[in-house]
CSV table of C-alpha atoms in Angstrom, one decimal:
chain,number,residue,atom,x,y,z
A,1,UNK,CA,16.8,-43.1,35.9
A,2,UNK,CA,17.0,-39.6,37.2
A,3,UNK,CA,15.4,-36.4,35.5
A,4,UNK,CA,18.3,-35.6,35.1
A,5,UNK,CA,20.0,-38.0,33.5
A,6,UNK,CA,22.3,-36.6,30.5
A,7,UNK,CA,21.2,-39.4,28.1
A,8,UNK,CA,17.1,-40.0,27.3
A,9,UNK,CA,14.9,-40.4,24.3
A,10,UNK,CA,12.8,-38.0,23.0
A,11,UNK,CA,9.6,-38.5,20.9
A,12,UNK,CA,9.7,-36.7,17.6
A,13,UNK,CA,7.0,-35.3,15.4
A,14,UNK,CA,5.7,-35.8,11.6
A,15,UNK,CA,4.5,-34.0,9.0
A,16,UNK,CA,2.4,-34.7,6.1
A,17,UNK,CA,3.0,-32.3,3.0
A,18,UNK,CA,1.9,-32.7,-0.4
A,19,UNK,CA,5.3,-33.8,-1.2
A,20,UNK,CA,6.3,-36.3,0.7
A,21,UNK,CA,6.2,-40.1,0.0
A,22,UNK,CA,2.7,-42.1,1.2
A,23,UNK,CA,3.0,-44.7,3.4
A,24,UNK,CA,5.4,-47.1,4.3
A,25,UNK,CA,7.5,-46.2,1.2
A,26,UNK,CA,8.5,-43.2,3.5
A,27,UNK,CA,11.5,-43.3,5.5
A,28,UNK,CA,9.3,-40.8,8.0
A,29,UNK,CA,6.2,-43.4,8.4
A,30,UNK,CA,8.8,-46.4,8.6
A,31,UNK,CA,10.9,-44.8,11.6
A,32,UNK,CA,7.6,-43.6,13.2
A,33,UNK,CA,6.4,-47.2,12.8
A,34,UNK,CA,9.4,-48.8,14.1
A,35,UNK,CA,9.6,-46.3,17.3
A,36,UNK,CA,6.1,-46.9,18.4
A,37,UNK,CA,5.5,-42.9,18.6
A,38,UNK,CA,2.6,-42.5,20.8
A,39,UNK,CA,-0.9,-41.5,19.1
A,40,UNK,CA,0.9,-42.4,15.5
A,41,UNK,CA,-1.8,-44.3,13.2
A,42,UNK,CA,-0.3,-45.0,9.9
A,43,UNK,CA,-2.1,-44.4,6.9
A,44,UNK,CA,-0.9,-45.6,3.5
A,45,UNK,CA,-2.4,-43.0,1.6
A,46,UNK,CA,-1.0,-40.1,3.5
A,47,UNK,CA,2.4,-38.5,2.4
A,48,UNK,CA,4.9,-38.7,5.4
A,49,UNK,CA,7.4,-35.7,4.8
A,50,UNK,CA,8.7,-34.6,7.9
A,51,UNK,CA,10.1,-35.9,11.2
A,52,UNK,CA,11.2,-33.0,13.6
A,53,UNK,CA,13.5,-33.3,16.3
A,54,UNK,CA,13.8,-30.6,18.8
A,55,UNK,CA,12.6,-27.7,20.2
A,56,UNK,CA,11.0,-25.6,17.6
A,57,UNK,CA,7.7,-24.0,18.8
A,58,UNK,CA,5.7,-25.1,15.8
A,59,UNK,CA,6.1,-28.9,16.5
A,60,UNK,CA,8.3,-29.5,19.7
A,61,UNK,CA,9.9,-32.7,20.6
A,62,UNK,CA,8.8,-34.6,24.1
A,63,UNK,CA,9.9,-36.6,26.7
A,64,UNK,CA,8.2,-40.0,27.2
A,65,UNK,CA,6.6,-38.4,30.6
A,66,UNK,CA,5.0,-35.5,27.8
A,67,UNK,CA,7.2,-32.8,29.1
A,68,UNK,CA,8.4,-30.7,26.3
A,69,UNK,CA,12.0,-31.1,25.5
A,70,UNK,CA,12.8,-26.9,25.7
A,71,UNK,CA,10.9,-27.0,29.2
A,72,UNK,CA,13.1,-30.0,30.6
A,73,UNK,CA,16.1,-28.2,29.4
A,74,UNK,CA,15.4,-24.8,30.9
A,75,UNK,CA,14.6,-26.9,33.9
A,76,UNK,CA,18.0,-28.4,33.7
A,77,UNK,CA,20.3,-25.7,32.4
A,78,UNK,CA,23.5,-27.8,32.8
A,79,UNK,CA,22.1,-29.8,29.5
A,80,UNK,CA,22.3,-27.3,27.0
A,81,UNK,CA,25.9,-26.1,28.9
A,82,UNK,CA,26.7,-22.5,30.0
A,83,UNK,CA,28.9,-21.5,27.1
A,84,UNK,CA,26.6,-22.6,24.3
A,85,UNK,CA,23.8,-20.9,26.3
A,86,UNK,CA,25.4,-17.5,26.6
A,87,UNK,CA,26.5,-17.7,23.0
A,88,UNK,CA,22.9,-18.9,21.8
A,89,UNK,CA,20.9,-16.5,24.0
A,90,UNK,CA,19.3,-14.7,20.7
A,91,UNK,CA,18.2,-18.0,19.5
A,92,UNK,CA,16.3,-18.8,22.9
A,93,UNK,CA,19.2,-21.4,24.6
A,94,UNK,CA,19.2,-20.1,27.9
A,95,UNK,CA,15.2,-20.7,28.2
A,96,UNK,CA,15.9,-24.5,26.7
A,97,UNK,CA,15.9,-24.1,22.7
A,98,UNK,CA,18.1,-25.8,20.8
A,99,UNK,CA,20.1,-23.5,18.2
A,100,UNK,CA,19.8,-26.5,15.8
A,101,UNK,CA,16.7,-28.7,14.5
A,102,UNK,CA,17.2,-32.0,13.3
A,103,UNK,CA,14.9,-33.4,10.5
A,104,UNK,CA,14.1,-36.5,8.3
A,105,UNK,CA,12.5,-35.7,4.9
A,106,UNK,CA,10.7,-38.2,2.5
A,107,UNK,CA,10.7,-37.0,-1.1
A,108,UNK,CA,8.5,-38.3,-3.4
A,109,UNK,CA,7.7,-34.8,-5.4
A,110,UNK,CA,9.6,-31.6,-5.9
A,111,UNK,CA,10.1,-29.2,-2.8
A,112,UNK,CA,9.3,-25.6,-3.5
A,113,UNK,CA,11.4,-23.2,-5.6
A,114,UNK,CA,13.0,-21.5,-2.6
A,115,UNK,CA,15.7,-19.9,0.0
A,116,UNK,CA,16.2,-19.0,3.4
A,117,UNK,CA,16.6,-15.6,4.7
A,118,UNK,CA,19.9,-14.4,6.7
A,119,UNK,CA,19.0,-13.1,10.3
A,120,UNK,CA,18.4,-9.3,9.1
A,121,UNK,CA,15.9,-10.0,6.5
A,122,UNK,CA,14.4,-13.0,8.8
A,123,UNK,CA,13.5,-10.2,11.5
A,124,UNK,CA,12.3,-7.7,9.0
A,125,UNK,CA,10.3,-10.6,7.5
A,126,UNK,CA,8.8,-11.4,11.0
A,127,UNK,CA,7.9,-8.1,12.0
A,128,UNK,CA,6.2,-7.6,8.5
A,129,UNK,CA,4.5,-10.8,8.4
A,130,UNK,CA,4.3,-13.0,11.4
A,131,UNK,CA,1.6,-15.2,10.4
A,132,UNK,CA,3.8,-16.5,7.2
A,133,UNK,CA,7.5,-16.1,8.7
A,134,UNK,CA,6.8,-17.3,11.9
A,135,UNK,CA,10.1,-16.8,13.5
A,136,UNK,CA,12.6,-14.1,13.5
A,137,UNK,CA,15.6,-16.7,12.7
A,138,UNK,CA,17.8,-17.5,9.8
A,139,UNK,CA,17.8,-21.4,8.2
A,140,UNK,CA,21.0,-22.3,6.7
A,141,UNK,CA,21.0,-26.1,6.2
A,142,UNK,CA,22.7,-29.4,5.5
A,143,UNK,CA,21.1,-32.3,3.8
A,144,UNK,CA,22.5,-35.7,4.0
A,145,UNK,CA,21.6,-38.6,1.7
A,146,UNK,CA,20.0,-41.4,3.3
A,147,UNK,CA,19.3,-42.8,-0.3
A,148,UNK,CA,19.7,-41.7,-3.9
A,149,UNK,CA,18.7,-37.9,-3.7
A,150,UNK,CA,18.3,-35.2,-6.5
A,151,UNK,CA,18.2,-31.5,-5.5
A,152,UNK,CA,18.7,-28.5,-7.5
A,153,UNK,CA,21.0,-26.0,-5.7
A,154,UNK,CA,22.5,-22.8,-6.3
A,155,UNK,CA,22.9,-21.0,-9.8
A,156,UNK,CA,24.9,-22.6,-12.3
A,157,UNK,CA,28.0,-21.3,-13.7
A,158,UNK,CA,27.6,-18.3,-15.9
A,159,UNK,CA,28.8,-19.9,-19.0
A,160,UNK,CA,26.2,-22.7,-18.6
A,161,UNK,CA,23.1,-20.3,-17.9
A,162,UNK,CA,23.9,-18.4,-21.5
A,163,UNK,CA,24.2,-22.1,-22.9
A,164,UNK,CA,20.8,-22.5,-22.4
A,165,UNK,CA,19.8,-19.3,-23.4
A,166,UNK,CA,21.1,-19.9,-26.6
A,167,UNK,CA,20.2,-23.6,-27.2
A,168,UNK,CA,16.5,-23.3,-25.4
A,169,UNK,CA,14.1,-20.6,-27.1
A,170,UNK,CA,11.6,-21.6,-25.0
A,171,UNK,CA,13.5,-20.6,-21.9
A,172,UNK,CA,15.1,-17.3,-23.6
A,173,UNK,CA,11.7,-15.8,-24.8
A,174,UNK,CA,11.2,-15.3,-21.0
A,175,UNK,CA,14.0,-12.6,-20.8
A,176,UNK,CA,14.0,-9.1,-22.2
A,177,UNK,CA,17.0,-8.6,-24.9
A,178,UNK,CA,18.4,-5.8,-23.0
A,179,UNK,CA,19.0,-8.4,-20.5
A,180,UNK,CA,20.0,-11.1,-22.4
A,181,UNK,CA,22.4,-9.3,-24.1
A,182,UNK,CA,23.6,-7.8,-20.7
A,183,UNK,CA,23.9,-11.1,-18.9
A,184,UNK,CA,25.7,-12.6,-22.3
A,185,UNK,CA,28.0,-10.2,-22.2
A,186,UNK,CA,29.5,-11.0,-18.8
A,187,UNK,CA,28.6,-14.5,-18.6
A,188,UNK,CA,32.4,-15.2,-19.8
A,189,UNK,CA,33.6,-13.0,-16.8
A,190,UNK,CA,36.8,-14.2,-15.0
A,191,UNK,CA,34.8,-12.7,-11.8
A,192,UNK,CA,31.4,-14.4,-12.2
A,193,UNK,CA,30.5,-13.3,-8.6
A,194,UNK,CA,31.6,-9.5,-9.1
A,195,UNK,CA,29.1,-7.1,-8.6
A,196,UNK,CA,27.9,-6.2,-12.5
A,197,UNK,CA,28.0,-10.4,-13.0
A,198,UNK,CA,25.7,-10.5,-10.1
A,199,UNK,CA,23.2,-7.9,-10.9
A,200,UNK,CA,23.1,-9.1,-14.3
A,201,UNK,CA,22.1,-12.7,-12.7
A,202,UNK,CA,19.5,-11.0,-10.6
A,203,UNK,CA,18.1,-9.2,-13.7
A,204,UNK,CA,17.5,-12.1,-15.3
A,205,UNK,CA,16.5,-14.4,-12.8
A,206,UNK,CA,13.9,-11.8,-11.5
A,207,UNK,CA,13.1,-11.3,-15.4
A,208,UNK,CA,12.4,-15.1,-15.7
A,209,UNK,CA,10.8,-15.5,-12.3
A,210,UNK,CA,8.1,-12.6,-12.7
A,211,UNK,CA,7.0,-13.4,-16.5
A,212,UNK,CA,3.4,-13.0,-17.8
A,213,UNK,CA,1.8,-16.4,-17.0
A,214,UNK,CA,0.4,-16.5,-20.5
A,215,UNK,CA,4.3,-16.2,-22.1
A,216,UNK,CA,5.5,-18.7,-19.9
A,217,UNK,CA,2.7,-21.6,-19.7
A,218,UNK,CA,3.0,-20.8,-23.6
A,219,UNK,CA,6.6,-21.4,-23.7
A,220,UNK,CA,6.3,-24.6,-21.4
A,221,UNK,CA,4.0,-26.2,-23.2
A,222,UNK,CA,5.9,-25.7,-26.2
A,223,UNK,CA,8.8,-26.9,-24.6
A,224,UNK,CA,7.4,-29.9,-23.1
A,225,UNK,CA,5.9,-30.9,-26.7
A,226,UNK,CA,9.2,-30.2,-28.1
A,227,UNK,CA,11.4,-32.7,-25.5
A,228,UNK,CA,8.4,-35.6,-25.8
A,229,UNK,CA,8.8,-35.8,-29.4
A,230,UNK,CA,12.5,-35.9,-29.0
A,231,UNK,CA,13.9,-32.6,-30.0
A,232,UNK,CA,16.4,-32.0,-27.6
A,233,UNK,CA,20.4,-30.0,-28.1
A,234,UNK,CA,22.5,-31.5,-26.8
A,235,UNK,CA,23.1,-28.9,-24.2
A,236,UNK,CA,19.7,-29.9,-22.8
A,237,UNK,CA,19.7,-33.7,-22.5
A,238,UNK,CA,21.0,-33.5,-18.6
A,239,UNK,CA,17.7,-31.4,-18.0
A,240,UNK,CA,15.0,-33.1,-20.0
A,241,UNK,CA,14.3,-35.8,-18.0
A,242,UNK,CA,14.0,-33.1,-15.0
A,243,UNK,CA,12.0,-30.1,-17.0
A,244,UNK,CA,9.1,-33.1,-18.0
A,245,UNK,CA,9.2,-34.4,-14.2
A,246,UNK,CA,8.8,-31.1,-12.9
A,247,UNK,CA,5.8,-30.2,-15.4
A,248,UNK,CA,4.5,-33.4,-14.5
A,249,UNK,CA,4.3,-32.9,-11.0
A,250,UNK,CA,3.1,-28.8,-11.3
A,251,UNK,CA,1.8,-28.5,-14.6
A,252,UNK,CA,2.4,-25.1,-16.3
A,253,UNK,CA,4.6,-23.9,-13.1
A,254,UNK,CA,7.3,-21.3,-14.1
A,255,UNK,CA,9.2,-23.7,-11.4
A,256,UNK,CA,10.4,-26.0,-14.5
A,257,UNK,CA,12.5,-22.9,-16.0
A,258,UNK,CA,14.6,-23.3,-13.0
A,259,UNK,CA,16.3,-26.4,-14.5
A,260,UNK,CA,18.0,-24.1,-17.0
A,261,UNK,CA,19.3,-21.6,-13.8
A,262,UNK,CA,20.1,-23.8,-11.0
A,263,UNK,CA,22.6,-26.7,-10.5
A,264,UNK,CA,21.3,-30.4,-11.1
A,265,UNK,CA,22.9,-32.5,-8.6
A,266,UNK,CA,22.5,-36.3,-8.3
A,267,UNK,CA,24.0,-37.3,-4.7
A,268,UNK,CA,24.3,-41.2,-3.1
A,269,UNK,CA,24.0,-42.1,0.4
A,270,UNK,CA,26.7,-40.2,2.6
A,271,UNK,CA,26.8,-37.2,0.4
A,272,UNK,CA,25.7,-34.0,1.7
A,273,UNK,CA,25.3,-30.4,0.9
A,274,UNK,CA,25.2,-27.4,2.6
A,275,UNK,CA,23.2,-24.1,1.9
A,276,UNK,CA,23.5,-20.9,3.2
A,277,UNK,CA,21.0,-18.0,3.6
A,278,UNK,CA,20.1,-16.6,0.1
A,279,UNK,CA,21.0,-19.6,-1.9
A,280,UNK,CA,18.2,-20.8,-4.2
A,281,UNK,CA,17.2,-24.7,-4.0
A,282,UNK,CA,14.3,-27.2,-4.4
A,283,UNK,CA,14.7,-30.5,-3.1
A,284,UNK,CA,13.6,-33.3,-5.6
A,285,UNK,CA,13.5,-36.8,-4.9
A,286,UNK,CA,14.7,-38.8,-2.1
A,287,UNK,CA,15.1,-39.8,1.6
A,288,UNK,CA,17.6,-37.2,3.7
A,289,UNK,CA,18.8,-36.5,6.8
A,290,UNK,CA,18.7,-32.5,7.3
A,291,UNK,CA,19.8,-30.5,10.1
A,292,UNK,CA,19.4,-26.3,10.2
A,293,UNK,CA,19.4,-23.5,12.2
A,294,UNK,CA,15.7,-23.7,14.3
A,295,UNK,CA,13.7,-21.7,12.3
A,296,UNK,CA,10.8,-22.6,10.0
A,297,UNK,CA,11.2,-19.1,7.3
A,298,UNK,CA,11.1,-20.5,3.9
A,299,UNK,CA,10.9,-17.8,0.8
A,300,UNK,CA,8.9,-19.5,-1.9
A,301,UNK,CA,8.7,-18.9,-5.7
A,302,UNK,CA,7.4,-21.9,-7.6
A,303,UNK,CA,6.4,-25.7,-7.6
A,304,UNK,CA,4.1,-25.3,-4.6
A,305,UNK,CA,0.8,-24.6,-4.0
A,306,UNK,CA,1.9,-22.4,-0.8
A,307,UNK,CA,2.3,-18.8,-0.5
A,308,UNK,CA,4.7,-17.3,-3.1
A,309,UNK,CA,6.8,-14.3,-2.1
A,310,UNK,CA,8.8,-13.8,-5.4
A,311,UNK,CA,9.9,-10.2,-4.8
A,312,UNK,CA,11.7,-11.4,-0.9
A,313,UNK,CA,13.1,-14.3,-2.7
A,314,UNK,CA,14.7,-12.2,-5.8
A,315,UNK,CA,15.5,-9.7,-3.1
A,316,UNK,CA,16.9,-12.5,-0.9
A,317,UNK,CA,19.4,-14.2,-3.1
A,318,UNK,CA,23.5,-14.2,-2.7
A,319,UNK,CA,23.3,-14.6,-6.7
A,320,UNK,CA,26.6,-16.2,-6.2
A,321,UNK,CA,26.9,-18.3,-9.6
A,322,UNK,CA,29.1,-22.0,-9.0
A,323,UNK,CA,30.0,-25.0,-9.7
A,324,UNK,CA,28.2,-27.2,-7.2
A,325,UNK,CA,31.1,-28.3,-5.7
A,326,UNK,CA,30.8,-25.1,-3.9
A,327,UNK,CA,27.8,-27.1,-1.4
A,328,UNK,CA,29.3,-30.5,-1.0
A,329,UNK,CA,30.3,-30.8,2.7
A,330,UNK,CA,33.7,-32.9,2.8
A,331,UNK,CA,33.2,-35.6,5.7
A,332,UNK,CA,36.2,-36.1,7.6
A,333,UNK,CA,36.7,-39.1,10.2
A,334,UNK,CA,36.1,-37.9,13.7
A,335,UNK,CA,36.3,-41.1,15.7
A,336,UNK,CA,36.2,-45.1,15.4
A,337,UNK,CA,33.4,-45.9,12.3
A,338,UNK,CA,32.2,-42.2,13.0
A,339,UNK,CA,32.1,-39.5,10.3
A,340,UNK,CA,32.0,-35.6,10.8
A,341,UNK,CA,30.3,-33.3,8.5
A,342,UNK,CA,30.6,-29.6,9.7
A,343,UNK,CA,29.4,-26.8,7.6
A,344,UNK,CA,30.5,-23.5,8.1
A,345,UNK,CA,28.3,-22.1,10.6
A,346,UNK,CA,28.1,-22.3,14.2
A,347,UNK,CA,24.8,-23.9,15.0
A,348,UNK,CA,25.4,-27.3,14.2
A,349,UNK,CA,27.3,-30.1,12.8
A,350,UNK,CA,26.5,-33.9,12.4
A,351,UNK,CA,28.3,-36.9,13.3
A,352,UNK,CA,27.3,-40.1,11.0
A,353,UNK,CA,28.1,-43.4,13.1
A,354,UNK,CA,27.7,-46.6,11.3
A,355,UNK,CA,28.7,-50.3,13.4
A,356,UNK,CA,28.5,-53.2,12.1
A,357,UNK,CA,27.2,-56.3,14.3
A,358,UNK,CA,29.2,-55.9,17.6
A,359,UNK,CA,31.2,-52.9,16.8
A,360,UNK,CA,31.3,-49.8,19.1
A,361,UNK,CA,32.4,-46.1,18.9
A,362,UNK,CA,33.0,-43.9,21.8
A,363,UNK,CA,32.7,-40.1,21.5
A,364,UNK,CA,34.6,-37.8,23.4
A,365,UNK,CA,32.5,-35.3,25.4
A,366,UNK,CA,31.0,-32.6,23.3
A,367,UNK,CA,30.6,-28.9,25.2
A,368,UNK,CA,27.2,-28.9,24.2
A,369,UNK,CA,23.7,-30.6,23.4
A,370,UNK,CA,23.3,-33.3,20.6
A,371,UNK,CA,19.8,-34.7,19.2
A,372,UNK,CA,20.5,-38.2,17.7
A,373,UNK,CA,18.2,-40.7,15.3
A,374,UNK,CA,18.9,-44.2,14.7
A,375,UNK,CA,18.1,-45.0,10.7
A,376,UNK,CA,18.7,-48.6,11.4
A,377,UNK,CA,19.5,-51.3,13.3
A,378,UNK,CA,19.9,-51.4,16.9
A,379,UNK,CA,22.1,-51.4,19.4
A,380,UNK,CA,22.7,-49.4,23.0
A,381,UNK,CA,23.9,-46.3,24.1
A,382,UNK,CA,26.2,-45.9,27.1
A,383,UNK,CA,27.8,-43.2,29.7
A,384,UNK,CA,28.6,-42.2,32.7
A,385,UNK,CA,29.4,-45.0,35.1
A,386,UNK,CA,27.8,-48.1,33.4
A,387,UNK,CA,24.2,-46.3,32.4
A,388,UNK,CA,23.0,-47.9,28.9
A,389,UNK,CA,20.0,-47.1,26.9
A,390,UNK,CA,18.8,-49.6,24.4
A,391,UNK,CA,18.0,-47.8,20.8
A,392,UNK,CA,16.4,-48.7,17.7
A,393,UNK,CA,15.5,-47.9,14.1
A,394,UNK,CA,13.4,-44.7,14.7
A,395,UNK,CA,14.1,-43.6,17.9
A,396,UNK,CA,15.4,-40.3,18.9
A,397,UNK,CA,17.5,-39.5,22.3
A,398,UNK,CA,19.3,-36.3,23.7
A,399,UNK,CA,22.5,-36.0,24.8
A,400,UNK,CA,23.4,-33.2,27.2
A,401,UNK,CA,26.7,-31.4,27.1
A,402,UNK,CA,29.6,-33.1,28.4
A,403,UNK,CA,28.6,-36.5,28.3
A,404,UNK,CA,31.1,-38.8,27.1
A,405,UNK,CA,29.3,-41.4,24.8
A,406,UNK,CA,29.6,-45.0,24.0
A,407,UNK,CA,27.4,-46.5,20.9
A,408,UNK,CA,27.4,-50.4,20.4
A,409,UNK,CA,25.5,-52.6,17.8
A,410,UNK,CA,23.5,-55.1,18.7
A,411,UNK,CA,23.2,-58.4,16.5
A,412,UNK,CA,22.9,-56.1,13.6
A,413,UNK,CA,24.2,-52.9,11.9
A,414,UNK,CA,23.5,-49.5,13.9
A,415,UNK,CA,23.7,-46.4,12.0
A,416,UNK,CA,23.3,-43.1,14.2
A,417,UNK,CA,23.2,-39.5,13.0
A,418,UNK,CA,23.9,-37.3,15.9
A,419,UNK,CA,23.2,-33.4,15.5
A,420,UNK,CA,25.3,-31.4,18.1
A,421,UNK,CA,26.4,-27.7,19.0
A,422,UNK,CA,29.7,-26.5,20.8
A,423,UNK,CA,30.4,-23.0,21.9
A,424,UNK,CA,34.2,-22.2,20.8
């Protein structure tokens, strides 16, 4: 193959974080082992949390030759495409940087209570704390469930939070009476995202997250003891097990009280959620494919041993309380055996291809670059005048702008997630 072939394999990187699944119980380790990532040595006791596929400077992908993907794309600008390079110039697309980052996550215990800044806030945080917030980009993200997956995402509807304040005295003890009263008076508003309603929710959330440690630890101990002996109000039934799980993973952590503030969603394979800038969330368990704008900016405030930045998290949230369906991304048919997940942002969309043995799917050219990961099975990718590339579970490949693609399963099922960007 020539050096400018539009389709080629790339080598992802693996990340070990405390919350990752250990050894081969992790999809990350399974994919790294199956695809024989150079230098990867399996440790059954290590927590394999993330597989990164892209050009982010913190952990860039490489070609089989060892060249970084960004260097190769900078030298062969046609692979990104002129329109994408121009539209995402501020993200460095003209220099070979993709405007999105694709990941696989394997989650054994909760990630932190967190949010991601918008671009304006990201630029400020990067300037003020460059060692913590290492780039100036925003990080809207989409999570697609590979297995059963649970998460906290976005603020609960206001009446539900008010119900917890009435039924859960340990939670209510963290909120000053004046703030609780103001929130209760607005919780049944016909405009839950109005300015006054958002301000009341912000005051309540801030009061909880900044509660004195001696207060919230005492109340959490009381709450856990009550739940363990089976004293649970009806409204608490759906979060009882979640609170106990979070407390077992992070004893005495304020993040456990976010069960009374954020939507608890349970997803099945094929479901997807989108989290825009300023939406609070925490992934709880499961395996996912995740796509995001190219950034590693995370503002944390609970359920983590890492740096907590409560003031910036409180200031950066949208406080748009809503049913969790607000965050769901509805899949749409895009081609034979292909489903499109298209969140409301320009940086990325994701195609999921699922082929039975012997089946094939054709994809029309995309006016921008793609990164694809094989999550199951094996088969072949074809393009151009009959060129083909064999692919199997765990392998990652790049697709250049304008390449018409054909995917075909071999003697077993083939499942591929393809993240792409194009400029309208």
